[in-house]
Amino acid sequence: MAPRLWSCFGSKGNRGDAVERHVTADLTAEEMKRGGAVVVEMFSSQGCTTSPAAELVLSRLGRGDFKLEVPVVVLAFHVDYWDYMGWKDPFGSSQWTVRQKAYVESLGLDTIFTPQVVVQGKAHCVGNDENALINAITDAPRFPAPTFQATFTRPAPDSLQVSLTGALRTKVDSDGANVMVALYESGLVTDCPRGENKGRVLSNDYVVRKFEKLCTVKDISAKKTVSGTVNFSLWEGFNGSKCGLAVFVQSSSHQIFGSESFQLPDDI
């Protein structure tokens, strides 16, 4: 397919690598094998004809259907550039489109497309290509999971506050890295009356609803304690039992070094 501003893919795509020099874990090969979870981000849209099949693959991945030895943190970012096709994705956001465009640049791609999966911020593939996805996860570099402890509070009915304290277990030099926090929701079902998926009932899991930076770190050792608080404004119908939290360290070149996930408390 010729390069264009955006595309909707249903077959194989290319994978790419990002160069990283500024964040290290100083691990042996054996320690890498015992590393923490791999972050799998999918960029999709309810307005893309091939995204629903990819979302099913993502749900199966999150449930553990593929029996991988590698743990994963799964996130679905719904972009907004398909909204003009007749159906406005209720979970779409220009913020997620900007995030995908940053990956397109860092991975050296010539087009933006859905459904796209980015693994550890370092490799990518078409989201509905199961074999490419599994290979990307299996081949991905792994790093120790941070040791954050999370405290959840509701300062108001429409807000959630999350306080995190722990060690990154990753050394960061003067170029720095960001600690990112994603609040996601699963078990979403949408009737789609218009657009490319007209007449379909769409199921979505691990949908990122809120995304914030906990802090920026520079010149710190892997053992140094990091603390911070993020505040999320909540959407109508928020149900904590359907939501989870993902925390990960991401460098300026977009590679991910270490991740951790939490389920929200039952009583939140």
CSV table of C-alpha atoms in Angstrom, one decimal:
chain,number,residue,atom,x,y,z
A,1,MET,CA,0.0,0.0,0.0
A,2,ALA,CA,1.4,3.4,-0.9
A,3,PRO,CA,2.2,5.8,1.9
A,4,ARG,CA,-0.6,8.0,3.0
A,5,LEU,CA,-1.6,10.1,6.0
A,6,TRP,CA,-3.4,7.1,7.5
A,7,SER,CA,-4.4,3.6,6.6
A,8,CYS,CA,-6.5,0.7,7.9
A,9,PHE,CA,-4.5,-2.5,7.6
A,10,GLY,CA,-5.8,-6.1,7.8
A,11,SER,CA,-2.5,-7.9,7.0
A,12,LYS,CA,1.1,-7.9,7.8
A,13,GLY,CA,3.1,-4.8,8.5
A,14,ASN,CA,6.7,-3.9,9.3
A,15,ARG,CA,8.5,-3.9,12.6
A,16,GLY,CA,11.1,-1.3,13.7
A,17,ASP,CA,13.6,-0.6,16.4
A,18,ALA,CA,14.3,2.5,18.4
A,19,VAL,CA,17.8,3.3,19.5
A,20,GLU,CA,18.2,3.8,23.2
A,21,ARG,CA,21.3,5.0,25.1
A,22,HIS,CA,20.1,6.8,28.1
A,23,VAL,CA,18.2,4.3,30.3
A,24,THR,CA,19.8,1.1,31.4
A,25,ALA,CA,19.1,-1.8,33.8
A,26,ASP,CA,22.6,-3.3,33.8
A,27,LEU,CA,21.3,-6.8,33.6
A,28,THR,CA,22.7,-10.2,32.6
A,29,ALA,CA,21.0,-12.2,29.9
A,30,GLU,CA,19.6,-14.5,32.5
A,31,GLU,CA,18.2,-11.6,34.5
A,32,MET,CA,16.6,-10.2,31.3
A,33,LYS,CA,14.8,-13.5,30.8
A,34,ARG,CA,13.3,-13.2,34.4
A,35,GLY,CA,12.3,-9.6,33.7
A,36,GLY,CA,9.0,-8.0,34.3
A,37,ALA,CA,6.0,-7.5,31.9
A,38,VAL,CA,6.2,-6.4,28.3
A,39,VAL,CA,4.0,-3.4,27.5
A,40,VAL,CA,1.8,-4.0,24.4
A,41,GLU,CA,0.0,-0.9,23.1
A,42,MET,CA,-2.7,-1.1,20.4
A,43,PHE,CA,-3.8,1.9,18.4
A,44,SER,CA,-7.2,1.2,17.0
A,45,SER,CA,-10.6,2.7,16.2
A,46,GLN,CA,-14.2,1.7,16.1
A,47,GLY,CA,-14.3,3.4,12.8
A,48,CYS,CA,-11.7,1.1,11.2
A,49,THR,CA,-13.1,-2.1,9.6
A,50,THR,CA,-10.1,-4.3,10.7
A,51,SER,CA,-9.8,-3.0,14.3
A,52,PRO,CA,-12.5,-5.1,15.8
A,53,ALA,CA,-10.7,-8.3,14.9
A,54,ALA,CA,-7.5,-6.9,16.4
A,55,GLU,CA,-9.3,-5.9,19.5
A,56,LEU,CA,-10.4,-9.5,19.9
A,57,VAL,CA,-6.7,-10.6,19.6
A,58,LEU,CA,-5.8,-8.0,22.3
A,59,SER,CA,-8.5,-9.3,24.6
A,60,ARG,CA,-7.3,-12.9,24.2
A,61,LEU,CA,-3.7,-11.7,24.9
A,62,GLY,CA,-4.8,-10.0,28.1
A,63,ARG,CA,-6.7,-13.1,29.2
A,64,GLY,CA,-3.7,-15.3,28.7
A,65,ASP,CA,-5.2,-17.4,25.9
A,66,PHE,CA,-1.9,-17.6,24.0
A,67,LYS,CA,-0.1,-19.2,27.0
A,68,LEU,CA,3.0,-17.0,26.7
A,69,GLU,CA,5.8,-17.3,29.2
A,70,VAL,CA,6.2,-13.6,29.0
A,71,PRO,CA,3.8,-11.5,31.2
A,72,VAL,CA,2.2,-8.6,29.4
A,73,VAL,CA,0.6,-5.2,30.2
A,74,VAL,CA,-2.0,-4.6,27.6
A,75,LEU,CA,-3.4,-1.1,26.7
A,76,ALA,CA,-5.7,0.0,23.8
A,77,PHE,CA,-5.5,3.6,22.7
A,78,HIS,CA,-8.4,4.6,20.5
A,79,VAL,CA,-7.4,7.2,18.0
A,80,ASP,CA,-9.8,9.9,16.5
A,81,TYR,CA,-8.7,10.1,12.8
A,82,TRP,CA,-11.4,7.7,11.6
A,83,ASP,CA,-14.2,9.7,13.2
A,84,TYR,CA,-15.0,11.4,9.8
A,85,MET,CA,-16.1,8.1,8.3
A,86,GLY,CA,-19.5,8.4,9.9
A,87,TRP,CA,-19.0,7.0,13.4
A,88,LYS,CA,-17.3,8.9,16.2
A,89,ASP,CA,-15.5,6.5,18.4
A,90,PRO,CA,-16.7,7.2,22.0
A,91,PHE,CA,-13.3,6.3,23.4
A,92,GLY,CA,-11.3,8.1,20.7
A,93,SER,CA,-9.0,10.9,21.6
A,94,SER,CA,-6.6,13.3,19.7
A,95,GLN,CA,-4.2,12.7,22.6
A,96,TRP,CA,-3.9,9.1,21.6
A,97,THR,CA,-3.4,10.1,18.0
A,98,VAL,CA,-0.5,12.3,19.0
A,99,ARG,CA,1.0,9.4,20.9
A,100,GLN,CA,0.8,7.1,17.9
A,101,LYS,CA,2.3,9.8,15.6
A,102,ALA,CA,5.3,10.0,18.1
A,103,TYR,CA,5.8,6.3,17.6
A,104,VAL,CA,5.5,6.6,13.8
A,105,GLU,CA,8.4,9.1,13.9
A,106,SER,CA,10.5,7.3,16.4
A,107,LEU,CA,10.1,4.0,14.5
A,108,GLY,CA,10.9,5.6,11.2
A,109,LEU,CA,7.6,4.7,9.5
A,110,ASP,CA,6.1,6.5,6.6
A,111,THR,CA,2.4,6.1,7.5
A,112,ILE,CA,0.1,6.0,10.4
A,113,PHE,CA,-2.4,3.1,10.5
A,114,THR,CA,-4.8,1.1,12.5
A,115,PRO,CA,-4.8,-1.4,14.0
A,116,GLN,CA,-1.2,-1.0,15.0
A,117,VAL,CA,0.5,-2.7,18.0
A,118,VAL,CA,3.7,-1.2,19.5
A,119,VAL,CA,5.7,-3.5,21.9
A,120,GLN,CA,7.9,-1.9,24.6
A,121,GLY,CA,7.9,1.2,22.5
A,122,LYS,CA,10.5,-0.5,20.3
A,123,ALA,CA,8.9,-2.8,17.7
A,124,HIS,CA,5.6,-2.7,15.9
A,125,CYS,CA,3.2,-4.9,13.8
A,126,VAL,CA,-0.3,-5.0,12.5
A,127,GLY,CA,-2.6,-5.7,15.4
A,128,ASN,CA,-4.6,-8.6,13.9
A,129,ASP,CA,-1.4,-10.5,12.9
A,130,GLU,CA,-1.2,-13.0,15.8
A,131,ASN,CA,2.1,-14.5,14.8
A,132,ALA,CA,3.8,-11.2,14.4
A,133,LEU,CA,2.4,-10.0,17.7
A,134,ILE,CA,3.6,-13.1,19.6
A,135,ASN,CA,7.0,-12.9,18.0
A,136,ALA,CA,7.3,-9.2,18.9
A,137,ILE,CA,6.4,-9.9,22.5
A,138,THR,CA,8.7,-12.9,22.7
A,139,ASP,CA,11.6,-11.0,21.2
A,140,ALA,CA,11.1,-7.8,23.2
A,141,PRO,CA,13.7,-6.7,25.8
A,142,ARG,CA,12.5,-7.2,29.4
A,143,PHE,CA,13.4,-5.2,32.4
A,144,PRO,CA,12.7,-5.5,36.1
A,145,ALA,CA,9.2,-4.4,37.2
A,146,PRO,CA,9.2,-1.3,39.4
A,147,THR,CA,8.3,-1.9,43.1
A,148,PHE,CA,5.6,0.7,43.4
A,149,GLN,CA,3.0,0.6,46.2
A,150,ALA,CA,-0.3,2.2,45.1
A,151,THR,CA,-2.8,4.1,47.3
A,152,PHE,CA,-6.2,4.9,45.8
A,153,THR,CA,-8.6,7.6,47.1
A,154,ARG,CA,-11.7,9.3,45.9
A,155,PRO,CA,-11.4,13.0,46.9
A,156,ALA,CA,-14.7,13.7,45.1
A,157,PRO,CA,-17.3,11.5,43.4
A,158,ASP,CA,-16.0,12.4,39.9
A,159,SER,CA,-12.2,12.0,40.6
A,160,LEU,CA,-9.7,9.3,41.5
A,161,GLN,CA,-6.4,10.0,43.2
A,162,VAL,CA,-3.5,7.5,42.9
A,163,SER,CA,-0.3,7.9,45.0
A,164,LEU,CA,2.7,5.7,44.0
A,165,THR,CA,5.9,5.1,45.9
A,166,GLY,CA,8.7,2.7,45.0
A,167,ALA,CA,11.9,2.1,43.1
A,168,LEU,CA,12.1,2.0,39.4
A,169,ARG,CA,14.7,-0.7,39.4
A,170,THR,CA,16.1,1.0,36.3
A,171,LYS,CA,19.0,3.4,36.2
A,172,VAL,CA,18.3,6.7,34.4
A,173,ASP,CA,21.0,9.2,33.4
A,174,SER,CA,20.8,13.0,32.8
A,175,ASP,CA,18.7,12.7,29.6
A,176,GLY,CA,15.8,11.5,31.8
A,177,ALA,CA,12.7,9.4,31.5
A,178,ASN,CA,9.0,9.7,32.3
A,179,VAL,CA,7.0,7.6,34.6
A,180,MET,CA,3.6,7.2,32.9
A,181,VAL,CA,0.3,6.1,34.5
A,182,ALA,CA,-2.7,4.8,32.4
A,183,LEU,CA,-6.2,4.1,33.8
A,184,TYR,CA,-7.9,1.6,31.6
A,185,GLU,CA,-11.4,0.0,31.4
A,186,SER,CA,-12.5,-3.5,30.1
A,187,GLY,CA,-15.8,-5.1,29.3
A,188,LEU,CA,-17.0,-2.3,27.1
A,189,VAL,CA,-19.8,-3.0,24.6
A,190,THR,CA,-20.9,-0.6,22.0
A,191,ASP,CA,-23.7,-0.7,19.3
A,192,CYS,CA,-22.3,0.8,16.2
A,193,PRO,CA,-25.1,2.2,14.0
A,194,ARG,CA,-23.0,4.1,11.4
A,195,GLY,CA,-19.6,4.1,9.7
A,196,GLU,CA,-17.5,1.2,8.5
A,197,ASN,CA,-18.7,-1.1,11.2
A,198,LYS,CA,-22.4,-0.3,10.9
A,199,GLY,CA,-24.7,-2.8,12.5
A,200,ARG,CA,-22.0,-4.5,14.6
A,201,VAL,CA,-21.8,-4.8,18.3
A,202,LEU,CA,-18.2,-4.0,19.3
A,203,SER,CA,-16.4,-5.3,22.4
A,204,ASN,CA,-13.4,-3.6,23.8
A,205,ASP,CA,-11.0,-4.4,26.7
A,206,TYR,CA,-8.1,-2.5,28.2
A,207,VAL,CA,-9.3,0.8,26.7
A,208,VAL,CA,-7.2,3.7,28.1
A,209,ARG,CA,-9.5,6.2,29.5
A,210,LYS,CA,-7.0,8.5,31.2
A,211,PHE,CA,-3.3,8.9,30.9
A,212,GLU,CA,-1.0,11.0,33.0
A,213,LYS,CA,2.7,11.6,33.8
A,214,LEU,CA,3.6,10.7,37.4
A,215,CYS,CA,7.0,12.4,37.2
A,216,THR,CA,10.1,13.0,35.2
A,217,VAL,CA,13.3,11.4,36.6
A,218,LYS,CA,17.0,12.2,35.9
A,219,ASP,CA,20.3,10.9,37.2
A,220,ILE,CA,18.9,8.3,39.6
A,221,SER,CA,20.0,4.9,40.5
A,222,ALA,CA,17.8,1.8,40.1
A,223,LYS,CA,17.2,1.6,43.8
A,224,LYS,CA,16.2,5.2,44.5
A,225,THR,CA,12.7,5.7,45.8
A,226,VAL,CA,10.4,7.7,43.5
A,227,SER,CA,7.0,9.1,44.7
A,228,GLY,CA,4.2,10.9,43.1
A,229,THR,CA,0.5,11.4,42.8
A,230,VAL,CA,-1.8,11.6,39.8
A,231,ASN,CA,-5.4,12.8,39.7
A,232,PHE,CA,-7.9,11.4,37.2
A,233,SER,CA,-11.2,13.0,36.4
A,234,LEU,CA,-13.7,10.1,36.0
A,235,TRP,CA,-16.3,9.5,33.3
A,236,GLU,CA,-20.0,9.0,33.7
A,237,GLY,CA,-20.7,5.3,34.6
A,238,PHE,CA,-17.2,4.7,36.1
A,239,ASN,CA,-17.0,1.3,37.6
A,240,GLY,CA,-13.8,0.5,39.4
A,241,SER,CA,-14.3,-3.3,39.2
A,242,LYS,CA,-13.9,-3.0,35.4
A,243,CYS,CA,-10.7,-0.9,35.6
A,244,GLY,CA,-7.0,-1.3,36.1
A,245,LEU,CA,-3.9,0.8,36.3
A,246,ALA,CA,-0.7,0.5,34.3
A,247,VAL,CA,2.6,2.2,35.3
A,248,PHE,CA,5.7,2.2,33.1
A,249,VAL,CA,9.0,4.0,32.6
A,250,GLN,CA,9.5,5.5,29.1
A,251,SER,CA,12.6,7.3,27.7
A,252,SER,CA,12.7,10.3,25.5
A,253,SER,CA,13.2,8.0,22.5
A,254,HIS,CA,9.9,6.2,23.5
A,255,GLN,CA,11.4,2.9,24.6
A,256,ILE,CA,9.8,1.4,27.6
A,257,PHE,CA,12.0,0.2,30.5
A,258,GLY,CA,9.9,-1.6,33.2
A,259,SER,CA,6.2,-1.8,33.9
A,260,GLU,CA,3.8,-2.7,36.6
A,261,SER,CA,0.0,-3.1,36.8
A,262,PHE,CA,-2.7,-2.9,39.5
A,263,GLN,CA,-6.3,-3.7,39.8
A,264,LEU,CA,-8.4,-1.1,41.5
A,265,PRO,CA,-9.7,-1.9,45.0
A,266,ASP,CA,-13.2,-3.4,45.1
A,267,ASP,CA,-14.5,-0.6,47.3
A,268,ILE,CA,-13.1,2.3,45.3
